[in-house]
Amino acid sequence: MIPLPARDFDPSEAAVGWKVLRDAGHDIVFATPDGARAACDALMIGGEGLDPWGWIPLLKKIRVIGLVLRANRDARTAYDELEHDAKFADPLRYEALRVDAFDALLLPGGHRARGMRAYLEDATLQRLVAEFFDADKPVAAICHGVVLAARSISPKTGRSVLYGRETTALTWRQERLAAGIGRFARFWEPTYYRTYADARGEVAGYRSVQAEVTRALEKPEDFREPQPGTPDYDRKVSGTARDSATDARPAFVVRDGTYVSARWPGDAHTFAKTFAAVLSELSPRSR
């Protein structure tokens, strides 16, 4: 099961995850709030609108920064395939989802507040995520998808389902870098890369993905991110290097039992392959 918001989900995280799992032989179902086809953040596909002149109708066709910030070729190809998938075109409704109907759950992310806040704040989805964790079924979350998991409260414990687990998510370093670029490149929507902006009087990054997820954990050190000395550290924190089907060096993925997490679209291939490996270790029923 891959739940998506009505709009503005990240195309790389959803499509690469879908493609890797599909190619591994899994049957994948999608869901949206109203059962209508979801729309990704189109800026991440074409890159138009991610340059300082992106608000000007004709000039926005000239892409410079946009070509760097948009999804890479592998992800765009995967998304094109996804758009032709029958189950993506005809999703279920959130309210129709039952945990016993599915073997695993994948939570993609996205950053644009316009569409993503409703997804992250949806009480029906939060209950579903908690039921998956409480049923000890495999769950994977990437980027802002980890926020949805962090907000999901287990009825058994009264705590976040991530309490007592190790996880990663979009780091403050990454979010701060993207937000800085966004304030310049998309100045008319300066919070494009900040789903939740800090309120007046709050310390910088208080409402970042990393800060919110960390507050849901048992110990701050349960939030994992690359540290100096980590193999390929520079690639992992560059903000430009992305993994591929054959190169996991830029990726940083955390596995805790049957829970898998990752930071951003640059981890998407390794994230999905790690989750596919989790499913392969389980009974044939998960295929």
Coordinates of C-alpha atoms in Angstrom, one line a residue:
M1 CA 0.0 0.0 0.0
I2 CA 1.3 3.4 -1.0
P3 CA -0.9 6.3 0.3
L4 CA -0.5 9.6 -1.5
P5 CA -1.8 13.2 -0.9
A6 CA -4.2 14.6 -3.4
R7 CA -1.3 16.6 -4.8
D8 CA 2.3 17.7 -4.4
F9 CA 3.9 14.3 -3.5
D10 CA 7.5 13.9 -4.5
P11 CA 7.6 12.0 -7.8
S12 CA 11.0 10.4 -7.2
E13 CA 10.2 8.9 -3.8
A14 CA 6.8 7.5 -5.0
A15 CA 7.8 6.3 -8.4
V16 CA 11.2 4.8 -7.7
G17 CA 9.7 2.9 -4.7
W18 CA 6.9 1.7 -6.8
K19 CA 9.1 0.6 -9.7
V20 CA 11.7 -1.3 -7.5
L21 CA 8.9 -3.1 -5.6
R22 CA 7.0 -3.9 -8.7
D23 CA 10.1 -5.3 -10.4
A24 CA 10.6 -7.4 -7.3
G25 CA 7.2 -9.0 -8.0
H26 CA 5.0 -7.2 -5.5
D27 CA 1.5 -6.0 -6.2
I28 CA 1.1 -2.4 -5.3
V29 CA -2.1 -0.5 -4.5
F30 CA -2.4 3.3 -4.0
A31 CA -4.8 5.4 -2.0
T32 CA -5.8 9.1 -1.9
P33 CA -8.1 11.1 0.3
D34 CA -11.1 10.9 -2.1
G35 CA -10.1 8.0 -4.4
A36 CA -9.2 10.4 -7.2
R37 CA -5.9 10.2 -9.1
A38 CA -3.0 11.9 -7.2
A39 CA -1.0 14.7 -8.8
C40 CA 2.7 15.0 -8.0
D41 CA 4.6 18.2 -7.5
A42 CA 5.0 19.1 -11.2
L43 CA 7.9 21.5 -10.4
M44 CA 10.0 18.4 -9.6
I45 CA 9.4 16.9 -13.0
G46 CA 10.0 19.7 -15.4
G47 CA 11.9 22.1 -13.3
E48 CA 10.0 25.1 -14.6
G49 CA 9.4 27.6 -11.9
L50 CA 12.6 26.8 -9.9
D51 CA 14.6 29.7 -11.2
P52 CA 14.3 33.4 -10.1
W53 CA 12.5 34.2 -13.4
G54 CA 10.2 31.2 -13.1
W55 CA 7.2 33.4 -12.4
I56 CA 7.4 35.0 -15.9
P57 CA 5.3 32.9 -18.4
L58 CA 7.8 32.8 -21.3
L59 CA 11.1 33.1 -19.4
K60 CA 10.2 30.2 -17.1
K61 CA 10.9 27.9 -20.0
I62 CA 14.6 28.7 -19.6
R63 CA 15.8 26.4 -16.8
V64 CA 19.1 26.6 -15.1
I65 CA 18.7 25.9 -11.3
G66 CA 15.5 24.0 -12.2
L67 CA 17.4 21.4 -14.1
V68 CA 19.5 20.7 -11.1
L69 CA 16.7 20.7 -8.5
R70 CA 14.2 18.6 -10.4
A71 CA 14.0 14.8 -10.3
N72 CA 16.8 13.1 -12.2
R73 CA 16.4 11.1 -15.4
D74 CA 15.9 7.7 -13.6
A75 CA 13.2 9.1 -11.4
R76 CA 11.4 10.9 -14.3
T77 CA 11.4 7.7 -16.3
A78 CA 10.0 5.8 -13.4
Y79 CA 7.3 8.4 -12.9
D80 CA 6.3 8.2 -16.6
E81 CA 5.8 4.5 -16.1
L82 CA 3.9 5.1 -12.9
E83 CA 1.5 7.4 -14.7
H84 CA 0.5 4.5 -16.9
D85 CA -0.2 2.1 -14.0
A86 CA -3.8 1.2 -13.7
K87 CA -3.8 1.1 -9.9
F88 CA -2.2 4.5 -9.7
A89 CA -4.9 5.9 -11.9
D90 CA -7.7 4.3 -9.8
P91 CA -6.6 4.6 -6.2
L92 CA -8.6 3.6 -3.1
R93 CA -9.9 6.1 -0.6
Y94 CA -8.1 6.5 2.7
E95 CA -11.2 5.6 4.7
A96 CA -11.5 2.2 2.8
L97 CA -8.1 1.0 3.9
R98 CA -7.8 -1.9 6.3
V99 CA -4.5 -3.1 7.7
D100 CA -5.4 -6.8 7.2
A101 CA -5.8 -6.3 3.5
F102 CA -2.1 -5.4 3.0
D103 CA 1.3 -6.9 3.8
A104 CA 3.4 -3.7 3.9
L105 CA 3.2 0.0 3.8
L106 CA 5.3 2.6 2.0
L107 CA 5.1 6.3 2.9
P108 CA 6.6 8.7 0.3
G109 CA 7.2 12.3 1.1
G110 CA 7.1 15.7 -0.6
H111 CA 7.7 19.2 0.8
R112 CA 5.2 21.7 -0.7
A113 CA 2.9 22.7 2.1
R114 CA 0.0 23.3 -0.3
G115 CA -0.6 19.6 -0.7
M116 CA 1.6 17.9 1.8
R117 CA 0.2 19.3 5.0
A118 CA -3.2 17.6 4.5
Y119 CA -1.4 14.2 4.0
L120 CA 0.8 14.6 7.1
E121 CA -2.1 15.8 9.3
D122 CA -4.7 13.2 8.1
A123 CA -6.1 11.4 11.2
T124 CA -7.3 8.4 9.1
L125 CA -3.8 7.8 7.7
Q126 CA -2.2 8.2 11.1
R127 CA -4.5 5.5 12.5
L128 CA -3.6 3.2 9.6
V129 CA 0.1 3.7 10.1
A130 CA -0.2 2.9 13.8
E131 CA -2.2 -0.2 13.0
F132 CA 0.6 -1.4 10.6
F133 CA 3.2 -0.9 13.3
D134 CA 1.1 -2.5 16.0
A135 CA 0.5 -5.5 13.7
D136 CA 4.3 -5.8 13.2
K137 CA 3.9 -5.4 9.5
P138 CA 6.8 -3.9 7.4
V139 CA 6.7 -0.1 7.0
A140 CA 9.0 2.1 4.9
A141 CA 9.1 5.9 5.2
I142 CA 11.2 8.5 3.3
C143 CA 11.6 12.2 3.8
H144 CA 8.4 13.8 5.0
G145 CA 6.8 10.3 5.1
V146 CA 8.7 9.9 8.3
V147 CA 6.8 12.8 9.8
L148 CA 3.6 11.0 9.1
A149 CA 5.0 8.0 11.0
A150 CA 6.2 10.1 13.9
R151 CA 2.7 11.6 14.3
S152 CA 1.1 8.2 14.3
I153 CA 0.3 7.2 17.9
S154 CA 0.0 3.6 18.9
P155 CA -3.1 2.8 20.9
K156 CA -1.1 0.1 22.7
T157 CA 1.6 2.5 24.0
G158 CA 0.1 6.0 23.8
R159 CA 3.4 7.0 22.1
S160 CA 4.6 7.6 18.6
V161 CA 5.1 4.4 16.6
L162 CA 8.7 5.5 16.2
Y163 CA 9.4 5.7 19.9
G164 CA 12.0 3.1 20.7
R165 CA 13.2 2.9 17.1
E166 CA 16.0 4.3 15.1
T167 CA 15.2 6.3 12.1
T168 CA 16.4 8.9 9.7
A169 CA 14.4 11.5 7.7
L170 CA 15.1 14.7 5.8
T171 CA 17.9 16.3 7.9
W172 CA 17.9 19.9 9.0
R173 CA 21.1 20.4 7.1
Q174 CA 19.4 19.3 3.9
E175 CA 16.2 21.2 4.6
R176 CA 18.1 24.4 5.5
L177 CA 20.1 24.2 2.3
A178 CA 17.0 23.7 0.2
A179 CA 15.2 26.5 1.9
G180 CA 18.1 28.9 1.3
I181 CA 18.1 28.0 -2.4
G182 CA 14.3 28.3 -2.5
R183 CA 14.3 31.8 -1.0
F184 CA 16.4 32.9 -3.9
A185 CA 15.3 30.7 -6.8
R186 CA 11.6 30.9 -5.9
F187 CA 11.4 34.1 -4.0
W188 CA 7.6 34.6 -4.6
E189 CA 7.1 31.4 -2.6
P190 CA 9.9 31.5 -0.1
T191 CA 8.7 28.6 2.0
Y192 CA 8.4 26.2 -1.0
Y193 CA 10.9 23.9 0.6
R194 CA 9.7 24.4 4.2
T195 CA 6.5 22.5 4.8
Y196 CA 6.2 24.1 8.3
A197 CA 8.0 27.4 8.8
D198 CA 9.3 28.3 12.2
A199 CA 7.0 30.6 14.2
R200 CA 8.2 33.9 15.5
G201 CA 10.3 33.3 18.6
E202 CA 11.2 29.7 17.8
V203 CA 14.7 28.6 17.3
A204 CA 15.7 28.0 13.7
G205 CA 14.7 24.6 12.6
Y206 CA 12.2 23.9 15.4
R207 CA 9.6 22.9 12.9
S208 CA 12.0 21.1 10.6
V209 CA 11.5 17.5 9.7
Q210 CA 14.5 16.4 11.8
A211 CA 13.4 18.3 14.9
E212 CA 9.8 17.1 14.9
V213 CA 10.8 13.4 14.3
T214 CA 13.5 13.6 17.0
R215 CA 10.9 14.9 19.5
A216 CA 8.9 11.7 18.9
L217 CA 11.8 9.4 19.6
E218 CA 12.9 7.8 22.9
K219 CA 16.3 9.3 22.6
P220 CA 17.7 12.1 20.4
E221 CA 20.5 9.8 19.2
D222 CA 17.9 7.5 17.7
F223 CA 17.7 10.0 14.9
R224 CA 20.4 8.8 12.5
E225 CA 22.3 10.9 10.0
P226 CA 25.7 10.5 8.2
Q227 CA 28.6 11.4 10.5
P228 CA 32.2 12.3 9.5
G229 CA 34.0 9.1 9.0
T230 CA 31.0 7.4 7.4
P231 CA 32.0 5.8 4.1
D232 CA 31.3 8.2 1.2
Y233 CA 30.4 10.9 3.7
D234 CA 30.9 13.7 1.3
R235 CA 28.7 12.2 -1.3
K236 CA 26.0 11.5 1.3
V237 CA 25.8 15.1 2.5
S238 CA 26.6 17.0 -0.7
G239 CA 23.0 17.8 -1.4
T240 CA 23.6 17.0 -5.1
A241 CA 24.7 13.4 -5.4
R242 CA 21.9 10.9 -5.8
D243 CA 21.9 7.2 -5.7
S244 CA 20.9 5.0 -8.6
A245 CA 20.0 1.3 -9.2
T246 CA 23.7 0.5 -9.3
D247 CA 25.3 3.1 -7.0
A248 CA 24.3 3.2 -3.4
R249 CA 27.2 5.4 -2.3
P250 CA 25.3 8.7 -2.0
A251 CA 22.5 7.1 -0.1
F252 CA 21.8 6.9 3.7
V253 CA 19.2 4.4 4.7
V254 CA 18.3 3.1 8.2
R255 CA 16.8 -0.3 8.9
D256 CA 15.3 -1.1 12.3
G257 CA 13.7 -4.5 12.1
T258 CA 11.1 -4.4 9.5
Y259 CA 11.0 -0.6 9.5
V260 CA 13.1 1.2 6.8
S261 CA 13.7 5.0 6.6
A262 CA 15.6 7.3 4.3
R263 CA 16.2 11.1 4.0
W264 CA 15.3 12.4 0.5
P265 CA 14.9 11.5 -3.2
G266 CA 18.7 11.0 -3.4
D267 CA 18.2 7.8 -1.3
A268 CA 15.2 6.5 -3.2
H269 CA 16.8 3.5 -5.0
T270 CA 18.6 2.2 -2.0
F271 CA 15.6 2.8 0.2
A272 CA 13.3 0.8 -2.0
K273 CA 15.8 -2.0 -2.5
T274 CA 16.3 -2.3 1.2
F275 CA 12.6 -2.5 1.7
A276 CA 12.3 -5.1 -1.0
A277 CA 15.0 -7.1 0.9
V278 CA 12.9 -6.9 4.1
L279 CA 9.9 -8.2 2.2
S280 CA 11.9 -11.0 0.6
E281 CA 12.9 -12.2 4.1
L282 CA 9.3 -12.7 5.0
S283 CA 6.9 -15.4 4.0
P284 CA 5.8 -15.8 0.4
R285 CA 2.5 -14.2 1.4
S286 CA 4.2 -10.8 1.2
R287 CA 4.8 -11.1 -2.5

